[in-house]
Every structure is written in C-alpha cells, then in structure tokens.
Amino acid sequence: MAKIAYILLCHKDPDAIIKQAERLTAVGDYMAIHFDASASRADYTRIREALADNHQVAFCSNRIRCGWGEWSLVEATLACVQTAMDTFPRATHFYMLSGDCMAIKTAEYVHRFLDENDADFIESFDYFESDWIKTGWKEERLIYRHWFNERTQKRAFYAMFELQKKLGLTRKIPDDIQVMIGSQWWCLRRRTVEDVIAFTRKRRDVLRFFKTTWIPDETFFQTLVRHLVPETEIRARTLTFLMFSDYGMPVSFYNDHYDLLVSQDYLFARKVSPEAYDLKRRLGLLYAATGIDFKISNEGRSLFKFLTERGRIGRRFASRFWETESSLGRDRELMILVCKKWHVAKRLLERVRQVTNVPTIEYLFNEEDTQLPDLGGIQKTLGKRTRHRRALMRMLFDYFETDRLIVCMDPANLDLLQDFATDRSRTKFLEIECKFSDSYLIGHAMRVGLAGQQTQRETLERLLPTIRGDIEHESDMIRDAGFDHHYHFREAAEPEENTLALSEFLSIEPNKAREIAQSDYLFAD
C-alpha cells in the first residue's frame, strides 16, 4: 500500500502547518517540513515544539532563505526530499505541498489512487514547443545567467540581463538535456526521487546550469524526471487542483467551494483562503474519513470561467478593419433567428423553409458541423467563419443566388448581431422567447461543460439562478442595442401575435405566417 512522504515548503501561519502535519500523518503517512530561513524564528520554534512527539514528522535541518524565481526554492526542495528519504525508508511516494494546500479526498481514496497508478505525476511539457508560458520571457530564462532576485533586486536583475544581452554572453543548454516545464506541484515515486538525487550528484554541469536559470522550480524536476523516467511511466499532470485568474494570480477557495472541490479529479487543492475556516474544518475531517464515494464531475475550471465572466459587460462592437469597407450588398436582406434553445429555432427554420422556400442556414457561428457548401475553406472552422463573417455571408448569398437569406444565431453572439445590423444591407431580427425549466437549464449546463453527470444537486441549485440570469441578461443586451426591424416570437404569446411577428419578419402573407406559427411542436423540449 502507498505510504506518502509529504514535502512541505512553508514560511508562515504556524497554526495551519501544525494542523496540516497532524492531519496528514494521523492516517500513517509522513511529512518533511522546510520552514524558510527568512521567516520568523519564533514561528519555527513553535512548530517544532508542537510536533516534537510526532515521529512521522521530520524537519529539514538545512534551512534555506528562499526567494521567488530563485534556485533557492529548488535547493530547499532537494534538501527536504533528502530529509524525507533518510527519515522515512518506508515512504513509497513523495508529494510536494505548500502551506496553502489541503486534501480534497480521503486518505483511503488517495492511497488507492496511487496503488492503482504506478506512475509519476508531474507536468512536463517541452519548454520551447509547448505554450505553457503564456507571456513574457521564454528563451531568456535559460540562455542568460540570472544571479539576482527579480522582485527584491530588480535593478541589478535587469542590469545584468541587459549587459549579457549587449555583450552576447549567451550559453548553451547541456547537449543531452531537453528542457521541460510545468507546475511545481508534483507526486513522484521513491525510485524516481532516488534517481533524481543521484543525478544531481553525478551531473554537476546540469546543476550549475539550473542554478542560474530564472524560475527553475518550473523546469528542474520537470526536466530531470522526463530525462530519467520512461515516458510511459509519466502522467503529465498535477494531482493538485489549482486555478489562475486572467491576471496570472492564484485563485483562492472559500467556504462555499467545498462541493466543487471534492468533485474534481484531483487529490489536493491550492490555495485555500486562510479565512475559509469552515472549508478548512470540513476538508480536515474529510481526509481521515472512510467509505466515501466521490462523484467526479471535474467542471471546476469551466465553472470558474463562466461565473467570473458574468460581471464583465465589455464586448467588441466595432467592425474589424478589414471588414470596414465590406458589405453584404445594399439590395440584400439578411434575416436572423435569435434563440437560446437551438432545437426550437431549427424547427421554426425548417417550417419557414418549407413554406417560403427562402434559403436557410442553422447555427453557422456556433456549431462546427453546420451544413455549409464548400466556399474555398472559409467555412471550415468557427474561427474562420467569425473572423470573415461578412465575406462568408456574401459568398452564401452568391452560392444560393438569392437576395434573401435566413440564419440562426445564439443570443450570446451580440457582437455578430451588432455587426450585421450596421451593414448597408437590410437586416431583420426575430427573437424567439422560450420558457426555461430547471431541468432544461441543468441539461444546458451539462452540454456546455458547466456541470457533469456526477455534479451534486446542491451545486446545480446554486448555479441555476446564475444561468437563468445570464440568459435574461443576453436578451436585455439585445433589446438595449436598439436594433431596427426587431420582432418577437414568444412561447407564451397567442398564435395571432406570433403570426403578425412572422408575417412582418418574413414579409409574407398572414395565412402563410399562421401556418408556420400554429405548428404545435415548435417549443417542445
């Protein structure tokens, strides 16, 4: 059975560290602690005294003063790993943690998971080929030497960089090393850790190289593990659930995140807010529990993205520069069905096509597999269709040899609606207003990845008002846009009211519009 030695690098909050050590060792696992040399001596003494009788806790005697982006973080990790290896010979796995991490599964689940997966879990992606680094320096981290701390010695850090750059003092990466990159939160098997330590003693050239790279905690272990372990025994993922905001800052978890966290396909989460007392209490009790069946839905990141975007109203309304002078044509008429329930719009579209014989296109800006003619490749992806929407629409008018065309769009595509509304062609909108039951909204959440089959009912119930509000907000934004020729086709309306809207929207006789409006299956879910 797996026996875990947790590698804890920390520098603050002694009470949380003591509780974390007691909790994780209570079920038979181990912990090695490195407390930053620059942190409070009193806090360190307090932690040591509180855990003095816990023989499953070891302290790294070589305390290092750590700085962000420096080799010191890797040095402290290596020292802590060595302490764990020497003190806990029965440890089968070494799991990297911070003081902000907490288990989101039971020890029973964690041990079973590691027993069933004989592999090293570490993000390890090609440094130059992957897009792991989103912005900022890439090659510069490696080919120049970095002796100073970028945050505390900024002037010296950049002065040394500029000097090396000016003098062309670059260096080569060791020939037999393929540099990899990934998160510093890993879980490695004992034999892998032993091989890494042995490698550092044998290959001093590699050690010297990484000592002066920038942010080596994202490259050192990631590179060496990939160099020493067969690819089939590496899982390029972390077992610690963490998210970052749009600004690159770690997302903190609070009391109301318990259900979300335990349903993620991870063993730990980072980072739990110091003020989330109830969340820490519940997760603390969870680790020692037994017999819990976790329902993994894994929708955390999509939920976070969805919910944080709700407060952002800014959208791009202006035409792109290459479309400014383009137009569908002054004599052409584009009719747009706007509906959140795509199946309702498609049914109405089919009835309109049967009655009027006007060419129709379904959700061409929302569904990749929408049936479209071959237009030379512009139609192949949603990205191309959206970027070149006016050119695409002109080509569709030409392909069907018509001056009238009907398409479907989602209410979320406000920028597209706005763009077409400003064209010199005549653009008309028929907004289809539907009723949304809770069961439909749950299904919608699952279709778009906000929830899964295993998402707990409590989570869904908290999510439903937000989804409903989001749909209402989209409709409000369309109304606020003040489009000309904007008609409404409502599920709750009388047939005659919908007949009038259809007649004006399609410019057809009332009897034909009535024939369409009275189709009794249009709004069925």
CSV table of C-alpha atoms in Angstrom, one decimal, residues 67-519:
chain,number,residue,atom,x,y,z
A,67,GLY,CA,13.1,33.8,-2.9
A,68,TRP,CA,10.6,33.7,-5.7
A,69,GLY,CA,12.1,32.7,-9.1
A,70,GLU,CA,15.4,31.7,-7.5
A,71,TRP,CA,17.3,28.5,-7.3
A,72,SER,CA,16.8,28.6,-3.6
A,73,LEU,CA,13.3,27.1,-4.0
A,74,VAL,CA,14.7,24.1,-5.8
A,75,GLU,CA,17.6,23.8,-3.2
A,76,ALA,CA,15.1,23.8,-0.4
A,77,THR,CA,13.0,21.2,-2.1
A,78,LEU,CA,16.1,18.9,-2.7
A,79,ALA,CA,17.1,19.3,1.0
A,80,CYS,CA,13.6,18.5,2.2
A,81,VAL,CA,13.4,15.5,-0.2
A,82,GLN,CA,16.7,14.2,1.1
A,83,THR,CA,15.4,14.5,4.7
A,84,ALA,CA,12.3,12.6,3.9
A,85,MET,CA,14.3,9.8,2.1
A,86,ASP,CA,16.7,9.4,5.0
A,87,THR,CA,14.0,9.6,7.8
A,88,PHE,CA,11.2,7.6,6.2
A,89,PRO,CA,12.6,4.5,4.4
A,90,ARG,CA,9.0,3.0,4.0
A,91,ALA,CA,7.7,6.0,2.0
A,92,THR,CA,6.8,4.9,-1.5
A,93,HIS,CA,5.7,8.3,-2.8
A,94,PHE,CA,6.8,11.9,-2.3
A,95,TYR,CA,4.1,14.6,-2.7
A,96,MET,CA,5.0,18.3,-3.0
A,97,LEU,CA,2.8,20.6,-0.9
A,98,SER,CA,2.6,24.2,0.2
A,99,GLY,CA,1.0,25.5,3.4
A,100,ASP,CA,-2.0,26.7,1.4
A,101,CYS,CA,-2.8,23.1,0.2
A,102,MET,CA,-5.5,20.9,1.6
A,103,ALA,CA,-6.6,17.3,0.7
A,104,ILE,CA,-9.9,17.2,-1.2
A,105,LYS,CA,-10.2,13.4,-1.0
A,106,THR,CA,-9.9,10.9,1.8
A,107,ALA,CA,-6.6,9.2,2.6
A,108,GLU,CA,-8.3,5.9,1.6
A,109,TYR,CA,-9.0,7.3,-1.8
A,110,VAL,CA,-5.6,8.9,-2.2
A,111,HIS,CA,-3.8,5.6,-1.3
A,112,ARG,CA,-6.0,3.6,-3.6
A,113,PHE,CA,-5.4,6.0,-6.4
A,114,LEU,CA,-1.6,5.8,-6.1
A,115,ASP,CA,-1.7,2.0,-5.7
A,116,GLU,CA,-3.7,1.7,-9.0
A,117,ASN,CA,-1.5,4.2,-10.9
A,118,ASP,CA,2.2,3.2,-10.9
A,119,ALA,CA,3.5,6.4,-12.4
A,120,ASP,CA,5.0,9.8,-11.7
A,121,PHE,CA,2.6,12.7,-11.7
A,122,ILE,CA,4.3,15.8,-12.9
A,123,GLU,CA,3.5,18.4,-15.5
A,124,SER,CA,6.3,18.0,-18.0
A,125,PHE,CA,5.9,19.8,-21.4
A,126,ASP,CA,8.5,20.7,-24.0
A,127,TYR,CA,9.9,24.1,-23.0
A,128,PHE,CA,10.1,25.6,-26.5
A,129,GLU,CA,7.3,23.8,-28.3
A,130,SER,CA,4.5,24.0,-25.7
A,131,ASP,CA,2.5,27.1,-24.9
A,132,TRP,CA,2.9,26.7,-21.1
A,133,ILE,CA,4.5,30.1,-20.8
A,134,LYS,CA,1.7,32.5,-22.0
A,135,THR,CA,3.6,35.8,-21.8
A,136,GLY,CA,7.0,37.2,-21.0
A,137,TRP,CA,10.4,35.7,-21.3
A,138,LYS,CA,10.9,32.3,-22.7
A,139,GLU,CA,14.4,31.6,-24.1
A,140,GLU,CA,15.8,34.4,-22.0
A,141,ARG,CA,15.1,32.4,-18.8
A,142,LEU,CA,17.7,29.8,-19.9
A,143,ILE,CA,20.4,31.2,-22.2
A,144,TYR,CA,21.3,34.1,-19.9
A,145,ARG,CA,22.5,33.7,-16.3
A,146,HIS,CA,20.4,35.1,-13.5
A,147,TRP,CA,22.2,35.8,-10.2
A,148,PHE,CA,19.8,38.3,-8.6
A,149,ASN,CA,16.2,38.2,-7.4
A,150,GLU,CA,13.9,39.9,-9.9
A,151,ARG,CA,11.5,41.1,-7.2
A,152,THR,CA,13.9,42.3,-4.4
A,153,GLN,CA,16.8,43.3,-6.6
A,154,LYS,CA,15.1,44.4,-9.7
A,155,ARG,CA,17.7,47.0,-10.8
A,156,ALA,CA,20.6,44.5,-10.6
A,157,PHE,CA,18.5,41.7,-12.2
A,158,TYR,CA,17.7,43.7,-15.3
A,159,ALA,CA,21.1,45.5,-15.5
A,160,MET,CA,22.9,42.1,-15.6
A,161,PHE,CA,20.4,40.8,-18.2
A,162,GLU,CA,21.0,43.9,-20.4
A,163,LEU,CA,24.7,43.7,-20.1
A,164,GLN,CA,24.8,40.0,-21.1
A,165,LYS,CA,22.5,40.7,-24.0
A,166,LYS,CA,24.6,43.6,-25.2
A,167,LEU,CA,27.9,41.6,-25.0
A,168,GLY,CA,26.3,38.5,-26.5
A,169,LEU,CA,27.1,36.4,-23.4
A,170,THR,CA,24.6,33.6,-24.1
A,171,ARG,CA,25.2,30.0,-23.1
A,172,LYS,CA,24.2,26.6,-24.4
A,173,ILE,CA,21.8,24.2,-22.8
A,174,PRO,CA,23.5,20.9,-21.9
A,175,ASP,CA,23.6,18.8,-25.0
A,176,ASP,CA,21.8,15.7,-23.7
A,177,ILE,CA,19.1,17.7,-21.8
A,178,GLN,CA,15.7,18.5,-23.2
A,179,VAL,CA,14.3,21.3,-21.0
A,180,MET,CA,10.7,20.7,-19.9
A,181,ILE,CA,8.3,23.0,-18.0
A,182,GLY,CA,5.3,22.6,-15.7
A,183,SER,CA,3.8,23.1,-12.3
A,184,GLN,CA,6.0,22.7,-9.3
A,185,TRP,CA,3.3,20.6,-7.5
A,186,TRP,CA,4.2,17.0,-8.2
A,187,CYS,CA,3.9,13.5,-6.8
A,188,LEU,CA,6.9,11.2,-7.6
A,189,ARG,CA,7.6,7.6,-6.7
A,190,ARG,CA,10.5,6.7,-4.4
A,191,ARG,CA,12.8,5.2,-7.1
A,192,THR,CA,12.3,8.4,-9.3
A,193,VAL,CA,13.3,10.6,-6.4
A,194,GLU,CA,16.3,8.4,-5.7
A,195,ASP,CA,17.3,8.7,-9.3
A,196,VAL,CA,16.9,12.5,-9.3
A,197,ILE,CA,19.1,12.8,-6.2
A,198,ALA,CA,21.8,10.5,-7.7
A,199,PHE,CA,21.7,12.5,-11.0
A,200,THR,CA,22.3,15.8,-9.2
A,201,ARG,CA,25.5,14.3,-7.6
A,202,LYS,CA,26.7,12.9,-10.9
A,203,ARG,CA,25.9,15.8,-13.3
A,204,ARG,CA,27.3,18.9,-11.7
A,205,ASP,CA,27.2,20.6,-15.1
A,206,VAL,CA,23.4,20.3,-15.2
A,207,LEU,CA,23.1,21.5,-11.6
A,208,ARG,CA,25.3,24.6,-12.4
A,209,PHE,CA,23.1,25.3,-15.4
A,210,PHE,CA,19.8,25.3,-13.5
A,211,LYS,CA,21.3,27.3,-10.6
A,212,THR,CA,21.4,30.5,-12.7
A,213,THR,CA,18.2,30.0,-14.7
A,214,TRP,CA,15.1,32.0,-13.9
A,215,ILE,CA,12.2,30.3,-12.1
A,216,PRO,CA,13.9,26.9,-12.0
A,217,ASP,CA,11.2,25.4,-9.8
A,218,GLU,CA,9.1,25.2,-13.0
A,219,THR,CA,11.8,23.4,-15.0
A,220,PHE,CA,14.3,21.5,-12.8
A,221,PHE,CA,12.3,18.5,-11.6
A,222,GLN,CA,10.2,18.6,-14.8
A,223,THR,CA,13.3,18.2,-16.9
A,224,LEU,CA,15.1,15.6,-14.8
A,225,VAL,CA,12.1,13.3,-14.4
A,226,ARG,CA,11.5,13.3,-18.2
A,227,HIS,CA,15.2,12.6,-18.7
A,228,LEU,CA,15.3,9.7,-16.2
A,229,VAL,CA,11.9,8.0,-16.4
A,230,PRO,CA,10.3,6.3,-19.4
A,231,GLU,CA,7.5,8.3,-21.0
A,232,THR,CA,5.0,5.5,-20.4
A,233,GLU,CA,5.5,6.0,-16.6
A,234,ILE,CA,4.9,9.7,-16.6
A,235,ARG,CA,1.5,11.3,-16.3
A,236,ALA,CA,2.0,14.9,-17.4
A,237,ARG,CA,-0.5,16.4,-15.0
A,238,THR,CA,-0.5,17.6,-11.4
A,239,LEU,CA,-2.7,15.9,-8.7
A,240,THR,CA,-3.2,19.3,-7.0
A,241,PHE,CA,-6.1,21.3,-8.2
A,242,LEU,CA,-5.2,25.0,-8.8
A,243,MET,CA,-6.5,27.8,-11.0
A,244,PHE,CA,-5.3,31.1,-12.1
A,245,SER,CA,-7.2,34.3,-12.8
A,246,ASP,CA,-6.9,36.3,-16.1
A,247,TYR,CA,-4.1,38.3,-14.4
A,248,GLY,CA,-2.0,35.2,-13.6
A,249,MET,CA,-2.9,35.2,-9.8
A,250,PRO,CA,-3.8,32.0,-8.0
A,251,VAL,CA,-7.5,31.7,-7.3
A,252,SER,CA,-8.3,31.2,-3.6
A,253,PHE,CA,-11.1,28.9,-2.4
A,254,TYR,CA,-13.6,29.8,0.2
A,255,ASN,CA,-16.3,28.2,2.4
A,256,ASP,CA,-18.8,27.7,-0.4
A,257,HIS,CA,-16.4,25.8,-2.6
A,258,TYR,CA,-16.5,22.5,-0.7
A,259,ASP,CA,-18.8,20.6,-3.1
A,260,LEU,CA,-16.9,22.0,-6.1
A,261,LEU,CA,-13.5,20.9,-4.8
A,262,VAL,CA,-14.4,17.4,-3.7
A,263,SER,CA,-15.9,16.7,-7.1
A,264,GLN,CA,-12.7,17.5,-9.0
A,265,ASP,CA,-10.4,14.7,-10.3
A,266,TYR,CA,-7.5,15.8,-8.0
A,267,LEU,CA,-6.2,14.7,-4.6
A,268,PHE,CA,-5.3,18.2,-3.1
A,269,ALA,CA,-6.4,21.8,-3.8
A,270,ARG,CA,-4.4,25.0,-3.7
A,271,LYS,CA,-4.9,27.5,-2.5
A,272,VAL,CA,-7.4,27.6,0.4
A,273,SER,CA,-8.0,31.0,1.9
A,274,PRO,CA,-6.8,31.5,5.5
A,275,GLU,CA,-10.2,32.9,6.3
A,276,ALA,CA,-12.1,29.9,5.0
A,277,TYR,CA,-12.5,28.4,8.4
A,278,ASP,CA,-15.5,26.2,7.7
A,279,LEU,CA,-13.9,24.9,4.4
A,280,LYS,CA,-10.7,24.0,6.3
A,281,ARG,CA,-12.7,22.3,9.0
A,282,ARG,CA,-14.7,20.2,6.6
A,283,LEU,CA,-11.7,19.2,4.4
A,284,GLY,CA,-9.7,18.5,7.6
A,285,LEU,CA,-12.3,16.0,8.7
A,286,LEU,CA,-12.6,14.5,5.2
A,287,TYR,CA,-9.0,13.1,5.0
A,288,ALA,CA,-9.5,10.7,7.8
A,289,ALA,CA,-13.0,9.6,6.8
A,290,THR,CA,-13.6,6.2,5.2
A,291,GLY,CA,-16.1,4.7,2.8
A,292,ILE,CA,-16.9,7.9,0.9
A,293,ASP,CA,-17.9,7.6,-2.7
A,294,PHE,CA,-16.7,10.6,-4.6
A,295,LYS,CA,-18.7,11.6,-7.7
A,296,ILE,CA,-16.2,13.2,-10.1
A,297,SER,CA,-17.7,15.9,-12.4
A,298,ASN,CA,-14.5,17.9,-12.9
A,299,GLU,CA,-16.2,21.1,-14.0
A,300,GLY,CA,-14.3,23.4,-11.7
A,301,ARG,CA,-12.3,25.4,-14.3
A,302,SER,CA,-15.3,25.9,-16.7
A,303,LEU,CA,-17.5,26.9,-13.8
A,304,PHE,CA,-14.9,29.5,-12.6
A,305,LYS,CA,-14.5,30.9,-16.1
A,306,PHE,CA,-18.3,31.1,-16.6
A,307,LEU,CA,-19.1,32.7,-13.3
A,308,THR,CA,-16.2,35.3,-13.4
A,309,GLU,CA,-17.2,36.4,-16.9
A,310,ARG,CA,-20.7,37.3,-15.7
A,311,GLY,CA,-19.6,40.6,-14.3
A,312,ARG,CA,-17.9,41.7,-17.5
A,313,ILE,CA,-20.1,43.6,-19.8
A,314,GLY,CA,-17.4,45.0,-22.3
A,315,ARG,CA,-17.7,43.5,-25.7
A,316,ARG,CA,-16.4,44.3,-29.1
A,317,PHE,CA,-19.0,46.0,-31.2
A,318,ALA,CA,-16.8,47.7,-33.8
A,319,SER,CA,-16.1,46.2,-37.2
A,320,ARG,CA,-12.7,44.7,-37.7
A,321,PHE,CA,-10.5,46.9,-40.0
A,322,TRP,CA,-10.6,44.5,-42.9
A,323,GLU,CA,-14.4,44.5,-42.8
A,324,THR,CA,-15.0,48.2,-42.6
A,325,GLU,CA,-15.5,48.7,-46.3
A,326,SER,CA,-17.2,45.4,-47.0
A,327,SER,CA,-20.9,44.9,-47.2
A,328,LEU,CA,-23.4,42.2,-47.9
A,329,GLY,CA,-25.0,44.4,-50.6
A,330,ARG,CA,-27.5,47.2,-50.3
A,331,ASP,CA,-30.2,45.2,-52.1
A,332,ARG,CA,-29.9,42.0,-50.0
A,333,GLU,CA,-32.0,41.1,-47.0
A,334,LEU,CA,-30.5,39.1,-44.1
A,335,MET,CA,-33.0,37.6,-41.6
A,336,ILE,CA,-31.6,36.3,-38.3
A,337,LEU,CA,-33.5,34.0,-35.9
A,338,VAL,CA,-32.1,34.6,-32.4
A,339,CYS,CA,-32.8,31.8,-29.9
A,340,LYS,CA,-31.2,30.2,-26.9
A,341,LYS,CA,-33.0,26.9,-27.5
A,342,TRP,CA,-31.3,25.8,-30.7
A,343,HIS,CA,-33.7,23.0,-31.4
A,344,VAL,CA,-36.7,25.4,-31.3
A,345,ALA,CA,-35.0,27.7,-33.8
A,346,LYS,CA,-34.1,24.8,-36.1
A,347,ARG,CA,-37.7,23.6,-36.1
A,348,LEU,CA,-39.0,27.0,-36.9
A,349,LEU,CA,-36.3,27.4,-39.6
A,350,GLU,CA,-37.4,24.2,-41.3
A,351,ARG,CA,-41.1,25.2,-41.3
A,352,VAL,CA,-40.1,28.6,-42.8
A,353,ARG,CA,-38.1,26.9,-45.5
A,354,GLN,CA,-41.0,24.6,-46.4
A,355,VAL,CA,-43.5,27.4,-46.6
A,356,THR,CA,-41.4,30.2,-48.1
A,357,ASN,CA,-38.6,28.4,-50.0
A,358,VAL,CA,-36.1,31.0,-48.8
A,359,PRO,CA,-32.6,29.5,-48.3
A,360,THR,CA,-31.9,28.8,-44.6
A,361,ILE,CA,-28.7,28.1,-42.6
A,362,GLU,CA,-28.6,26.8,-39.0
A,363,TYR,CA,-26.2,28.0,-36.3
A,364,LEU,CA,-23.2,28.5,-38.6
A,365,PHE,CA,-21.3,30.6,-36.0
A,366,ASN,CA,-22.0,28.2,-33.1
A,367,GLU,CA,-21.8,24.7,-34.5
A,368,GLU,CA,-18.8,23.4,-36.3
A,369,ASP,CA,-20.8,20.7,-38.2
A,370,THR,CA,-23.5,23.1,-39.6
A,371,GLN,CA,-24.2,22.0,-43.2
A,372,LEU,CA,-22.5,24.6,-45.5
A,373,PRO,CA,-21.4,24.4,-49.1
A,374,ASP,CA,-17.7,24.4,-50.0
A,375,LEU,CA,-16.7,28.0,-50.1
A,376,GLY,CA,-12.9,27.6,-50.6
A,377,GLY,CA,-12.1,26.8,-46.9
A,378,ILE,CA,-13.5,30.0,-45.3
A,379,GLN,CA,-16.3,27.8,-43.9
A,380,LYS,CA,-14.2,25.1,-42.3
A,381,THR,CA,-13.8,26.3,-38.7
A,382,LEU,CA,-15.9,28.5,-36.4
A,383,GLY,CA,-12.9,30.8,-36.0
A,384,LYS,CA,-12.6,31.5,-39.8
A,385,ARG,CA,-16.4,32.0,-40.1
A,386,THR,CA,-16.4,34.5,-37.3
A,387,ARG,CA,-13.3,36.4,-38.4
A,388,HIS,CA,-14.6,36.7,-42.0
A,389,ARG,CA,-18.3,36.7,-41.3
A,390,ARG,CA,-19.3,39.3,-43.9
A,391,ALA,CA,-17.3,37.7,-46.6
A,392,LEU,CA,-18.8,34.3,-45.7
A,393,MET,CA,-22.3,35.7,-45.8
A,394,ARG,CA,-21.7,37.4,-49.2
A,395,MET,CA,-20.5,34.1,-50.5
A,396,LEU,CA,-23.6,32.3,-49.2
A,397,PHE,CA,-25.8,34.9,-50.9
A,398,ASP,CA,-23.9,34.3,-54.1
A,399,TYR,CA,-23.9,30.5,-53.7
A,400,PHE,CA,-27.7,30.3,-53.3
A,401,GLU,CA,-28.2,33.0,-56.0
A,402,THR,CA,-30.6,34.9,-53.7
A,403,ASP,CA,-31.1,38.3,-52.2
A,404,ARG,CA,-32.9,36.8,-49.1
A,405,LEU,CA,-31.2,34.5,-46.6
A,406,ILE,CA,-32.3,33.3,-43.1
A,407,VAL,CA,-29.7,32.2,-40.5
A,408,CYS,CA,-29.8,31.2,-36.8
A,409,MET,CA,-27.6,32.8,-34.1
A,410,ASP,CA,-27.3,32.5,-30.4
A,411,PRO,CA,-28.2,35.5,-28.2
A,412,ALA,CA,-24.7,35.4,-26.8
A,413,ASN,CA,-23.4,36.5,-30.3
A,414,LEU,CA,-24.2,40.1,-29.7
A,415,ASP,CA,-21.1,41.3,-31.4
A,416,LEU,CA,-22.1,39.5,-34.6
A,417,LEU,CA,-25.7,40.8,-34.4
A,418,GLN,CA,-24.4,44.3,-33.9
A,419,ASP,CA,-22.0,43.9,-36.8
A,420,PHE,CA,-24.7,42.7,-39.3
A,421,ALA,CA,-27.1,45.4,-38.0
A,422,THR,CA,-24.7,48.1,-39.2
A,423,ASP,CA,-24.3,46.7,-42.7
A,424,ARG,CA,-25.8,48.5,-45.6
A,425,SER,CA,-28.0,45.5,-46.4
A,426,ARG,CA,-31.4,45.2,-44.8
A,427,THR,CA,-31.1,43.2,-41.6
A,428,LYS,CA,-34.1,41.9,-39.6
A,429,PHE,CA,-34.2,40.0,-36.3
A,430,LEU,CA,-36.7,37.6,-34.9
A,431,GLU,CA,-36.0,36.9,-31.3
A,432,ILE,CA,-37.6,33.6,-30.2
A,433,GLU,CA,-38.5,33.9,-26.5
A,434,CYS,CA,-38.8,30.5,-24.7
A,435,LYS,CA,-39.6,29.3,-21.3
A,436,PHE,CA,-36.7,27.7,-19.4
A,437,SER,CA,-37.5,25.0,-16.8
A,438,ASP,CA,-34.9,24.0,-14.2
A,439,SER,CA,-34.4,20.6,-15.9
A,440,TYR,CA,-33.7,22.3,-19.2
A,441,LEU,CA,-31.1,24.7,-17.6
A,442,ILE,CA,-29.4,21.7,-16.0
A,443,GLY,CA,-29.2,20.0,-19.3
A,444,HIS,CA,-27.8,23.2,-20.8
A,445,ALA,CA,-25.2,23.4,-18.1
A,446,MET,CA,-24.1,19.8,-18.9
A,447,ARG,CA,-24.0,20.5,-22.7
A,448,VAL,CA,-21.7,23.5,-22.3
A,449,GLY,CA,-19.4,21.8,-19.7
A,450,LEU,CA,-20.5,23.7,-16.6
A,451,ALA,CA,-21.7,20.5,-15.0
A,452,GLY,CA,-21.4,16.8,-15.4
A,453,GLN,CA,-23.4,13.7,-14.7
A,454,GLN,CA,-21.9,13.5,-11.2
A,455,THR,CA,-22.3,17.1,-10.3
A,456,GLN,CA,-24.2,17.3,-6.9
A,457,ARG,CA,-27.7,18.6,-6.8
A,458,GLU,CA,-26.7,21.4,-4.3
A,459,THR,CA,-24.1,22.7,-6.7
A,460,LEU,CA,-26.6,22.7,-9.6
A,461,GLU,CA,-29.2,24.5,-7.5
A,462,ARG,CA,-26.7,27.3,-6.7
A,463,LEU,CA,-25.8,27.5,-10.3
A,464,LEU,CA,-29.3,27.7,-11.8
A,465,PRO,CA,-30.1,31.3,-10.8
A,466,THR,CA,-26.9,32.5,-12.4
A,467,ILE,CA,-27.5,30.6,-15.7
A,468,ARG,CA,-31.1,31.9,-15.8
A,469,GLY,CA,-29.9,35.4,-15.1
A,470,ASP,CA,-27.3,35.1,-17.8
A,471,ILE,CA,-29.9,34.2,-20.4
A,472,GLU,CA,-32.1,37.1,-19.3
A,473,HIS,CA,-29.1,39.4,-19.5
A,474,GLU,CA,-28.4,38.4,-23.1
A,475,SER,CA,-31.9,39.2,-24.0
A,476,ASP,CA,-31.7,42.6,-22.3
A,477,MET,CA,-28.5,43.4,-24.1
A,478,ILE,CA,-30.1,42.7,-27.4
A,479,ARG,CA,-33.1,45.0,-26.6
A,480,ASP,CA,-30.7,47.7,-25.3
A,481,ALA,CA,-28.9,47.5,-28.6
A,482,GLY,CA,-32.0,49.1,-30.2
A,483,PHE,CA,-32.0,47.1,-33.5
A,484,ASP,CA,-34.3,48.2,-36.2
A,485,HIS,CA,-36.7,45.6,-37.6
A,486,HIS,CA,-36.6,43.6,-34.3
A,487,TYR,CA,-39.6,41.2,-33.9
A,488,HIS,CA,-40.5,38.8,-31.1
A,489,PHE,CA,-41.9,35.2,-31.4
A,490,ARG,CA,-42.9,34.1,-27.9
A,491,GLU,CA,-43.8,30.7,-26.5
A,492,ALA,CA,-46.2,32.4,-24.1
A,493,ALA,CA,-47.9,34.5,-26.8
A,494,GLU,CA,-51.2,33.8,-28.6
A,495,PRO,CA,-50.9,32.4,-32.2
A,496,GLU,CA,-52.2,35.6,-33.7
A,497,GLU,CA,-49.5,37.7,-32.1
A,498,ASN,CA,-46.8,35.3,-33.4
A,499,THR,CA,-48.5,35.3,-36.8
A,500,LEU,CA,-48.2,39.0,-37.0
A,501,ALA,CA,-44.5,39.0,-36.0
A,502,LEU,CA,-43.7,36.2,-38.5
A,503,SER,CA,-45.6,38.0,-41.3
A,504,GLU,CA,-43.6,41.2,-40.8
A,505,PHE,CA,-40.3,39.5,-40.3
A,506,LEU,CA,-40.6,37.3,-43.4
A,507,SER,CA,-42.6,39.7,-45.4
A,508,ILE,CA,-45.2,37.0,-46.2
A,509,GLU,CA,-49.0,36.8,-46.3
A,510,PRO,CA,-50.7,36.3,-42.8
A,511,ASN,CA,-52.2,33.0,-43.9
A,512,LYS,CA,-48.7,31.6,-44.6
A,513,ALA,CA,-47.3,33.0,-41.4
A,514,ARG,CA,-50.2,31.5,-39.5
A,515,GLU,CA,-49.5,28.1,-41.0
A,516,ILE,CA,-46.0,28.3,-39.5
A,517,ALA,CA,-47.0,29.8,-36.2
A,518,GLN,CA,-49.6,27.2,-35.5
A,519,SER,CA,-47.1,24.3,-35.7
